[in-house]
Coordinates of C-alpha atoms and ligand atoms in Angstrom, one line a residue:
M1 CA 114.2 135.8 76.6
I2 CA 113.2 137.5 79.9
D3 CA 112.3 141.2 79.8
N4 CA 110.2 143.7 81.5
S5 CA 107.5 143.6 78.8
E6 CA 106.7 140.0 79.8
F7 CA 105.8 141.5 83.2
N8 CA 102.1 142.1 82.5
I9 CA 99.3 141.5 84.9
E10 CA 98.1 138.2 83.4
N11 CA 101.6 136.9 83.8
W12 CA 102.1 137.4 87.5
L13 CA 98.6 137.2 88.9
Q14 CA 99.0 133.5 88.7
N15 CA 95.6 132.3 89.6
K16 CA 92.3 133.9 90.5
F17 CA 92.9 133.6 94.3
S18 CA 96.3 135.3 94.2
A19 CA 94.8 137.9 91.9
Q20 CA 92.1 138.5 94.5
I21 CA 94.6 138.7 97.3
F22 CA 96.8 141.2 95.5
E23 CA 93.8 143.3 94.7
I24 CA 92.9 143.4 98.4
I25 CA 96.4 144.0 99.7
S26 CA 96.7 146.9 97.2
Q27 CA 93.5 148.5 98.4
V28 CA 94.3 148.0 102.1
A29 CA 97.9 149.2 101.8
D30 CA 96.6 152.4 100.0
D31 CA 94.0 153.0 102.7
M32 CA 96.7 152.6 105.4
H33 CA 99.2 154.8 103.4
L34 CA 101.7 152.0 103.4
E35 CA 104.2 151.3 100.7
C36 CA 103.8 147.7 99.8
Y37 CA 105.6 145.1 97.6
A38 CA 105.6 141.5 96.6
I39 CA 109.2 140.4 96.9
G40 CA 111.7 137.5 96.6
G41 CA 111.1 134.0 95.4
Y42 CA 107.5 134.6 94.3
V43 CA 108.6 137.4 91.9
R44 CA 111.5 135.3 90.6
D45 CA 109.3 132.4 89.9
I46 CA 106.9 134.4 87.8
F47 CA 109.8 134.9 85.3
L48 CA 110.9 131.3 85.6
H49 CA 107.4 130.1 85.0
R50 CA 107.4 128.1 88.2
P51 CA 103.9 128.4 89.7
S52 CA 104.2 129.3 93.4
K53 CA 101.7 129.5 96.2
D54 CA 104.0 131.2 98.7
I55 CA 103.9 135.0 98.5
D56 CA 106.2 137.3 100.5
I57 CA 104.9 140.8 101.1
V58 CA 107.2 143.6 102.4
T59 CA 105.8 146.9 103.6
V60 CA 107.6 150.0 104.6
G61 CA 106.1 150.1 108.0
K62 CA 104.4 147.5 110.2
G63 CA 103.9 144.2 108.4
I64 CA 101.7 142.7 111.1
K65 CA 99.2 145.7 111.0
L66 CA 98.8 145.3 107.3
A67 CA 98.3 141.5 107.6
E68 CA 95.6 142.1 110.2
A69 CA 93.7 144.5 108.0
V70 CA 94.0 142.3 105.0
A71 CA 92.8 139.3 107.0
K72 CA 89.8 141.3 108.1
V73 CA 88.7 142.0 104.5
L74 CA 89.3 138.4 103.4
G75 CA 86.9 137.3 106.2
R76 CA 86.4 133.9 107.8
K77 CA 88.0 131.9 104.9
A78 CA 91.4 133.4 105.8
H79 CA 93.5 132.2 108.6
L80 CA 95.9 134.7 110.3
S81 CA 98.9 133.8 112.4
V82 CA 100.9 136.5 114.0
F83 CA 104.6 136.0 115.1
K84 CA 105.1 139.0 117.3
N85 CA 108.8 138.2 118.2
F86 CA 109.7 138.1 114.5
G87 CA 107.5 141.0 113.5
T88 CA 105.9 138.8 110.9
A89 CA 102.4 137.5 110.1
Q90 CA 101.0 134.9 107.8
I91 CA 97.7 134.6 106.1
K92 CA 96.5 131.2 104.7
Y93 CA 93.8 131.7 102.2
K94 CA 92.6 128.7 100.0
D95 CA 95.9 127.0 99.1
I96 CA 97.9 130.2 99.2
E97 CA 100.3 131.4 102.0
V98 CA 101.1 135.0 102.3
E99 CA 103.9 136.2 104.6
F100 CA 103.9 139.9 105.7
V101 CA 106.9 141.6 107.1
G102 CA 108.1 145.2 107.6
A103 CA 111.0 146.2 105.4
R104 CA 114.2 145.7 107.4
R105 CA 117.9 146.4 107.5
E106 CA 120.1 143.6 108.9
S107 CA 123.6 143.7 110.3
Y108 CA 125.6 140.7 111.4
Q109 CA 128.2 139.7 113.9
R110 CA 130.9 137.2 113.1
D111 CA 129.9 134.3 115.5
S112 CA 126.2 134.1 114.7
R113 CA 123.9 134.0 111.7
K114 CA 121.3 135.9 113.8
P115 CA 121.4 139.4 112.5
I116 CA 120.6 142.6 114.4
V117 CA 117.4 143.8 112.7
E118 CA 116.1 147.4 112.4
D119 CA 113.3 148.9 110.4
G120 CA 114.4 150.0 107.0
T121 CA 113.5 151.0 103.5
L122 CA 112.6 148.8 100.6
E123 CA 116.2 149.3 99.4
D124 CA 117.6 148.1 102.7
D125 CA 115.3 145.1 102.4
Q126 CA 116.5 144.3 98.9
N127 CA 120.1 144.6 100.1
R128 CA 119.7 141.9 102.7
R129 CA 118.5 139.4 100.0
D130 CA 120.9 136.6 99.1
F131 CA 120.9 136.7 95.3
T132 CA 120.1 139.2 92.6
I133 CA 117.3 136.9 91.3
N134 CA 115.8 136.8 94.8
A135 CA 115.9 140.6 95.3
L136 CA 113.2 141.5 92.8
A137 CA 110.2 143.4 94.1
V138 CA 106.8 144.4 92.5
C139 CA 104.9 147.4 93.8
L140 CA 101.4 146.7 94.9
N141 CA 100.2 150.3 95.6
R142 CA 97.5 151.3 93.1
D143 CA 99.3 154.1 91.3
R144 CA 102.4 152.0 90.8
F145 CA 100.7 148.6 90.6
G146 CA 102.9 146.1 88.8
E147 CA 106.1 148.3 88.8
L148 CA 109.1 146.1 88.9
L149 CA 112.1 147.1 91.1
D150 CA 115.2 145.2 90.2
P151 CA 118.2 147.1 91.7
F152 CA 120.8 144.4 91.1
G153 CA 120.0 143.2 87.6
G154 CA 118.2 140.1 88.7
L155 CA 116.3 139.9 85.4
K156 CA 119.4 140.0 83.4
D157 CA 121.0 137.3 85.6
M158 CA 117.9 135.2 85.1
E159 CA 118.2 135.6 81.3
N160 CA 121.9 134.6 81.5
L161 CA 121.1 131.8 84.0
I162 CA 123.4 133.3 86.7
I163 CA 123.4 133.1 90.5
R164 CA 125.2 136.1 91.9
T165 CA 125.1 137.9 95.3
P166 CA 123.8 141.5 95.2
L167 CA 126.7 142.8 97.4
D168 CA 130.2 141.6 98.2
P169 CA 129.9 137.8 98.2
D170 CA 132.5 137.4 101.0
I171 CA 130.3 139.5 103.3
T172 CA 127.0 137.9 102.1
F173 CA 128.3 134.4 102.8
S174 CA 130.2 135.2 106.0
D175 CA 127.1 137.0 107.4
D176 CA 124.9 134.0 106.7
P177 CA 126.8 130.9 105.6
L178 CA 123.5 129.0 104.8
R179 CA 123.5 131.2 101.6
M180 CA 126.4 129.1 100.3
M181 CA 124.2 126.0 100.3
R182 CA 121.3 128.1 98.9
A183 CA 123.5 129.3 96.0
I184 CA 124.4 125.7 95.1
R185 CA 120.8 124.6 95.6
F186 CA 119.4 127.2 93.2
S187 CA 122.1 126.3 90.7
S188 CA 121.1 122.7 90.8
Q189 CA 117.4 123.3 90.9
L190 CA 117.3 125.9 88.1
G191 CA 120.2 124.8 86.0
F192 CA 122.0 128.2 86.6
D193 CA 125.7 128.8 86.8
I194 CA 127.2 130.4 89.9
E195 CA 129.1 133.6 88.9
H196 CA 132.8 133.0 89.5
E197 CA 133.3 135.7 92.1
T198 CA 130.4 134.3 94.0
F199 CA 131.7 130.8 93.6
D200 CA 135.2 131.7 94.7
A201 CA 133.7 133.4 97.8
I202 CA 131.9 130.1 98.7
T203 CA 135.3 128.3 98.5
R204 CA 136.9 131.0 100.8
N205 CA 134.1 130.9 103.3
K206 CA 133.4 127.2 103.4
E207 CA 134.4 126.7 107.0
R208 CA 131.7 129.2 108.1
I209 CA 129.2 126.5 107.3
N210 CA 130.0 125.1 110.7
I211 CA 127.9 127.8 112.4
I212 CA 124.8 126.5 110.6
S213 CA 122.6 123.9 112.2
G214 CA 122.4 120.5 110.6
E215 CA 118.6 120.9 110.2
R216 CA 119.1 123.9 107.9
I217 CA 121.9 122.3 105.9
I218 CA 119.9 119.1 105.3
D219 CA 116.9 121.1 104.2
E220 CA 119.0 122.6 101.4
L221 CA 120.9 119.4 100.6
N222 CA 117.5 117.6 100.2
K223 CA 116.5 120.2 97.7
I224 CA 119.7 119.5 95.8
V225 CA 118.9 115.8 96.0
L226 CA 115.5 116.5 94.5
S227 CA 116.7 118.7 91.7
P228 CA 116.5 117.5 88.1
R229 CA 120.2 116.7 87.9
P230 CA 121.5 116.4 91.5
S231 CA 125.1 115.9 90.3
V232 CA 125.2 119.6 89.4
G233 CA 124.8 120.5 93.1
F234 CA 127.0 117.7 94.5
L235 CA 129.9 118.5 92.1
Q236 CA 129.7 122.2 93.2
L237 CA 129.6 121.2 96.9
D238 CA 132.7 119.1 96.2
K239 CA 134.5 121.8 94.2
T240 CA 133.9 124.5 96.8
G241 CA 135.1 122.2 99.6
L242 CA 131.7 122.1 101.4
L243 CA 131.1 118.5 100.7
P244 CA 134.0 117.1 102.8
I245 CA 132.6 119.2 105.7
I246 CA 129.0 118.2 105.5
F247 CA 129.2 114.7 104.0
P248 CA 132.7 113.2 104.3
E249 CA 131.5 109.6 103.7
L250 CA 130.6 110.5 100.1
V251 CA 133.9 112.2 99.4
A252 CA 135.6 109.0 100.7
L253 CA 134.3 107.2 97.6
K254 CA 136.6 109.3 95.4
G255 CA 139.6 107.8 93.6
A256 CA 140.3 105.0 91.2
E257 CA 143.3 102.9 92.3
T258 CA 145.3 100.6 90.1
K259 CA 147.3 97.6 91.3
E260 CA 149.1 95.1 89.1
G261 CA 147.5 96.7 86.1
V262 CA 144.0 96.2 87.5
G263 CA 141.9 99.3 88.2
H264 CA 138.4 99.9 89.7
K265 CA 135.9 102.7 88.9
D266 CA 135.8 105.9 90.8
N267 CA 132.8 105.3 93.0
F268 CA 132.2 109.0 93.7
Y269 CA 131.5 109.8 90.1
H270 CA 129.7 106.5 89.6
T271 CA 127.4 107.3 92.5
L272 CA 126.6 110.7 91.0
V273 CA 125.7 109.1 87.7
V274 CA 123.5 106.6 89.5
L275 CA 121.8 109.5 91.3
D276 CA 121.2 111.4 88.0
N277 CA 119.9 108.2 86.4
I278 CA 117.4 107.6 89.2
A279 CA 116.3 111.2 89.2
K280 CA 114.9 110.6 85.7
H281 CA 112.6 107.9 87.1
T282 CA 111.6 109.0 90.6
N283 CA 111.0 112.1 92.7
D284 CA 111.0 110.1 95.8
L285 CA 113.6 111.6 98.1
W286 CA 114.3 108.4 99.9
L287 CA 114.9 106.3 96.8
R288 CA 117.2 109.0 95.7
W289 CA 119.0 108.8 99.0
A290 CA 119.3 105.0 98.5
A291 CA 121.1 105.8 95.2
I292 CA 123.5 108.2 97.1
L293 CA 124.2 105.6 99.7
H294 CA 124.2 102.3 97.7
D295 CA 128.0 102.0 97.6
I296 CA 128.8 104.1 100.7
A297 CA 130.7 101.2 102.3
K298 CA 133.0 100.5 99.3
P299 CA 136.0 102.4 100.8
A300 CA 135.6 100.4 104.0
T301 CA 135.4 97.0 102.3
K302 CA 137.9 97.5 99.5
R303 CA 140.5 94.8 99.2
F304 CA 143.0 93.8 96.5
D305 CA 143.1 90.1 95.7
P306 CA 145.8 89.0 93.2
K307 CA 143.4 86.4 91.8
L308 CA 140.1 88.3 91.9
G309 CA 141.3 91.9 91.5
W310 CA 139.5 94.6 93.5
T311 CA 136.7 93.3 95.8
F312 CA 134.2 95.1 97.9
H313 CA 132.7 92.1 99.8
N314 CA 129.6 92.8 101.8
H315 CA 129.7 96.5 101.0
N316 CA 125.9 96.3 100.9
F317 CA 125.6 95.0 104.5
I318 CA 128.3 97.2 105.9
G319 CA 126.6 100.1 104.0
E320 CA 123.3 99.3 105.7
K321 CA 125.1 99.4 109.1
M322 CA 126.7 102.8 108.3
I323 CA 123.3 104.4 107.5
P324 CA 122.0 105.1 111.0
G325 CA 125.2 107.0 111.9
I326 CA 125.1 109.1 108.8
F327 CA 121.4 109.8 109.2
R328 CA 121.9 110.8 112.8
R329 CA 124.7 113.2 112.1
M330 CA 123.1 114.7 109.1
K331 CA 119.7 115.2 110.9
L332 CA 117.9 112.9 108.5
P333 CA 115.0 111.1 110.1
L334 CA 115.7 107.9 112.2
N335 CA 112.4 106.4 111.3
E336 CA 110.8 104.1 108.6
K337 CA 112.3 106.3 105.9
M338 CA 115.8 105.3 107.1
K339 CA 114.8 101.7 107.3
Y340 CA 113.6 101.8 103.7
V341 CA 117.0 103.3 102.6
Q342 CA 118.8 100.6 104.6
K343 CA 116.7 97.9 102.9
M344 CA 117.4 99.3 99.4
V345 CA 121.1 99.4 100.2
T346 CA 121.2 95.9 101.6
L347 CA 119.3 94.4 98.6
H348 CA 120.8 96.5 95.8
M349 CA 122.9 93.6 94.4
R350 CA 120.3 90.9 94.7
P351 CA 118.3 91.3 91.4
Q352 CA 121.4 91.0 89.4
V353 CA 122.0 87.5 90.7
L354 CA 118.6 86.5 89.4
V355 CA 119.5 87.1 85.8
D356 CA 121.1 83.6 85.7
E357 CA 119.0 81.2 83.7
D358 CA 119.5 78.4 86.3
I359 CA 118.4 80.5 89.2
S360 CA 115.8 78.7 91.4
D361 CA 112.3 79.9 92.0
S362 CA 113.2 79.9 95.6
A363 CA 115.8 82.7 95.1
V364 CA 113.2 84.8 93.3
R365 CA 110.6 84.1 96.1
R366 CA 113.1 85.1 98.8
L367 CA 113.8 88.4 97.1
L368 CA 110.1 89.1 96.7
F369 CA 109.5 88.3 100.3
E370 CA 112.4 90.5 101.5
A371 CA 111.6 93.5 99.3
G372 CA 107.8 93.3 99.7
N373 CA 106.1 96.3 98.2
D374 CA 109.4 98.0 97.6
I375 CA 110.4 95.5 94.8
E376 CA 109.7 98.0 92.1
D377 CA 111.8 100.7 93.7
L378 CA 114.6 98.1 94.1
M379 CA 114.5 97.4 90.4
T380 CA 114.5 101.1 89.6
L381 CA 117.7 101.4 91.7
C382 CA 119.3 98.5 90.0
E383 CA 118.6 99.9 86.6
A384 CA 120.0 103.3 87.6
D385 CA 123.1 101.5 88.9
I386 CA 124.0 100.6 85.3
T387 CA 126.6 103.3 84.4
S388 CA 128.6 101.7 81.7
K389 CA 129.6 104.0 78.9
N390 CA 129.3 101.2 76.4
P391 CA 125.7 101.4 75.0
E392 CA 125.8 97.8 73.9
K393 CA 126.5 96.7 77.5
V394 CA 123.8 99.1 78.9
R395 CA 121.3 97.5 76.5
R396 CA 122.3 94.0 77.5
Y397 CA 122.1 94.8 81.2
L398 CA 118.7 96.4 80.8
R399 CA 117.4 93.4 78.9
N400 CA 118.6 91.2 81.7
F401 CA 116.7 93.2 84.2
E402 CA 113.6 92.9 82.0
I403 CA 114.1 89.1 82.3
V404 CA 114.3 89.5 86.1
R405 CA 111.2 91.6 86.2
Q406 CA 109.4 88.9 84.3
K407 CA 110.6 86.2 86.7
L408 CA 109.4 88.3 89.6
K409 CA 106.0 88.8 88.0
D410 CA 105.6 85.2 87.2
I411 CA 106.5 84.0 90.7
E412 CA 104.4 86.6 92.4
E413 CA 101.4 85.6 90.3
K414 CA 101.9 82.0 91.2
D415 CA 102.9 82.2 94.9
H416 CA 101.8 85.6 96.2
V417 CA 104.9 85.9 98.5
R418 CA 105.3 89.7 98.2
N419 CA 103.3 90.4 101.3
F420 CA 103.2 87.0 102.6
Q421 CA 102.8 86.2 106.3
P422 CA 103.6 82.6 107.4
P423 CA 100.3 80.8 108.1
I424 CA 101.4 79.9 111.6
G425 CA 102.6 82.7 113.8
G426 CA 104.6 82.7 117.1
E427 CA 101.6 82.9 119.4
E428 CA 100.1 79.9 117.7
I429 CA 103.3 77.9 118.0
M430 CA 103.4 78.6 121.7
D431 CA 99.8 77.4 122.0
I432 CA 100.3 74.2 119.9
F433 CA 103.3 73.1 121.9
A434 CA 102.6 74.7 125.2
L435 CA 105.9 76.6 124.9
P436 CA 106.9 79.8 126.8
P437 CA 108.3 82.7 124.6
G438 CA 111.9 82.0 123.6
P439 CA 114.3 81.3 120.8
E440 CA 112.7 77.9 120.2
V441 CA 109.5 79.6 119.0
G442 CA 111.5 81.9 116.7
R443 CA 113.3 78.9 115.2
L444 CA 110.1 77.0 114.5
K445 CA 108.5 80.0 113.0
S446 CA 111.4 80.6 110.6
S447 CA 111.5 77.0 109.6
V448 CA 107.9 77.3 108.3
K449 CA 108.7 80.5 106.5
D450 CA 111.8 79.0 104.9
A451 CA 110.0 75.9 103.9
I452 CA 107.3 77.9 102.1
L453 CA 109.9 80.2 100.4
D454 CA 112.0 77.3 99.4
G455 CA 108.9 75.6 97.9
V456 CA 109.1 72.6 100.2
I457 CA 105.5 73.1 101.3
P458 CA 102.7 75.2 99.9
N459 CA 101.6 78.5 101.6
E460 CA 98.7 76.8 103.4
Y461 CA 97.8 76.2 107.0
E462 CA 97.4 72.4 106.9
A463 CA 100.7 71.9 105.2
A464 CA 102.4 74.3 107.6
Y465 CA 100.9 72.5 110.6
K466 CA 102.1 69.1 109.5
Y467 CA 105.5 70.5 108.7
I468 CA 106.0 72.2 112.1
V469 CA 104.8 69.1 114.0
E470 CA 107.5 67.0 112.2
K471 CA 110.1 69.6 112.9
A472 CA 109.2 69.9 116.6
K473 CA 109.3 66.1 116.9
K474 CA 113.0 66.1 116.1
I475 CA 113.6 68.3 119.2
G476 CA 111.4 66.3 121.4
L477 CA 108.2 68.4 121.3
K478 CA 104.7 67.1 120.9
P479 CA 101.6 69.1 120.0
V480 CA 99.2 69.6 122.9
K481 CA 96.5 70.8 120.7
K482 CA 95.7 71.3 117.1
Ligands
LIG501 P1 112.1 128.1 97.5 O1 110.7 128.7 97.5 O2 112.5 127.5 96.2 O3 112.4 127.3 98.7 P2 112.9 130.8 98.0 O4 114.2 131.4 98.3 O5 112.1 131.5 97.0 O6 113.2 129.3 97.7 P3 112.4 131.1 100.8 O7 113.5 130.3 101.3 O8 111.1 131.1 101.5 O9 112.1 130.7 99.3 O10 112.9 132.6 100.7 C1 112.1 133.7 100.3 C2 113.0 134.8 100.0 O11 113.6 135.3 101.2 C3 114.1 134.5 99.0 O12 113.7 134.6 97.7 C4 115.2 135.6 99.4 O13 114.9 136.8 98.9 C5 115.0 135.7 100.9 N1 115.9 134.8 101.7 C6 115.6 133.5 102.1 N2 116.6 133.0 102.8 C7 117.6 134.0 102.8 C8 118.9 134.0 103.3 N3 119.4 133.0 104.0 N4 119.6 135.2 103.1 C9 119.1 136.2 102.4 N5 117.8 136.2 101.9 C10 117.1 135.1 102.0

């Protein structure tokens, strides 16, 4: 139960540093005769018991002047940054960040999310907030210290777990369409419902998302991906029609076709279950993205074979190839994080094959070598990929993966291939045979690697040297030095 009585001083002065900061701001604001409030997410999070280190301060007057005066009192341990163009200032003190801004009124034009900004009252400032739960303010001036201002019933909405815009939602979302993503993000993060008028307005205004930059959209989408049950957000993105605009490849997974009495699962809902499953085991954004993308090429590879039924041959490899395009468009990073996601997608079917009793050590070694240190993540993905509704089947599959984990462990202990580097490298091959750089060198190098992974020779220099000399002989090469 959330009520005003919970709003006592111990409750919202979350740690001794923020208590100290509020004390100082209060004093300085009084000395400067400025009305001053803590506002927005920080106040919301007090009630939701989510400790936060980002504090937003609104003052009726000049925010920068107040920040400068507060920084002076805090002394050398505080770091002040002033953003004159935005009329804002930030103080970093210990691990706390405090943003100062003057109360403002905003008005929007249709083709931009950049508002015309004027000085305003606290009420104007609360009116420009996106949701009732984000519009709460607490007065910091001494004679009203701790007074809560909740003009739109944000407290009640928090109690009822509701996301709702303070004003007409069509205007709120049309003014700044990023708020549509934010509504769904808060719903997914906090487990709140979006009030139906607000929800319908997102559906009506969905096309407006096109005026928002990809960077801002992905910021919100990643917060949805990192929420406790990301499917909540994705299903709402889908229902409102935002998902086809921002992530059409995921929507393309929808549908369960039947031919000659043979059906296949709906890969959209399957993917969301995999994502929810993996969210229980990892907070790593990129492993969660691997779950989102593991079957992304199923529509592109789907075939019906009268003998085999539905097939999705090579969907892992095609999926890997689709990822750079998706990452580029969605403003996800084109760096080693993307490579990691690609690797997870390519390999996601491999552990399953290792379940077979007759599987050779060499197959296990190869997977260890290819996955390297990401082998644990890969197993986590594979286990999340079990979405059968039959508990007996789930138990059996999980048991099988236990067996695979054991095989991986045994082989790694025996052969240490996880981070293995072949004992003879390209440079050395060129030296031994007086070869110039070229494909020959690459082929000889791979042959040593394969021989070790296949267990033909041990992972040792002498054996590798002997092996490579034999190999080279067959193509007419002789060692010029050992
Ligand atoms: P979180 O800290 O979880 O990322 P938040 O909304 O608390 O979310 P910010 O995004 O820093 O954190 O926003 C702080 C406050 O600013 C919000 O609580 C809200 O009052 C206001 N706000 C932020 N973005 C918008 C927006 N697009 N439209 C209206 N108000 C906004």
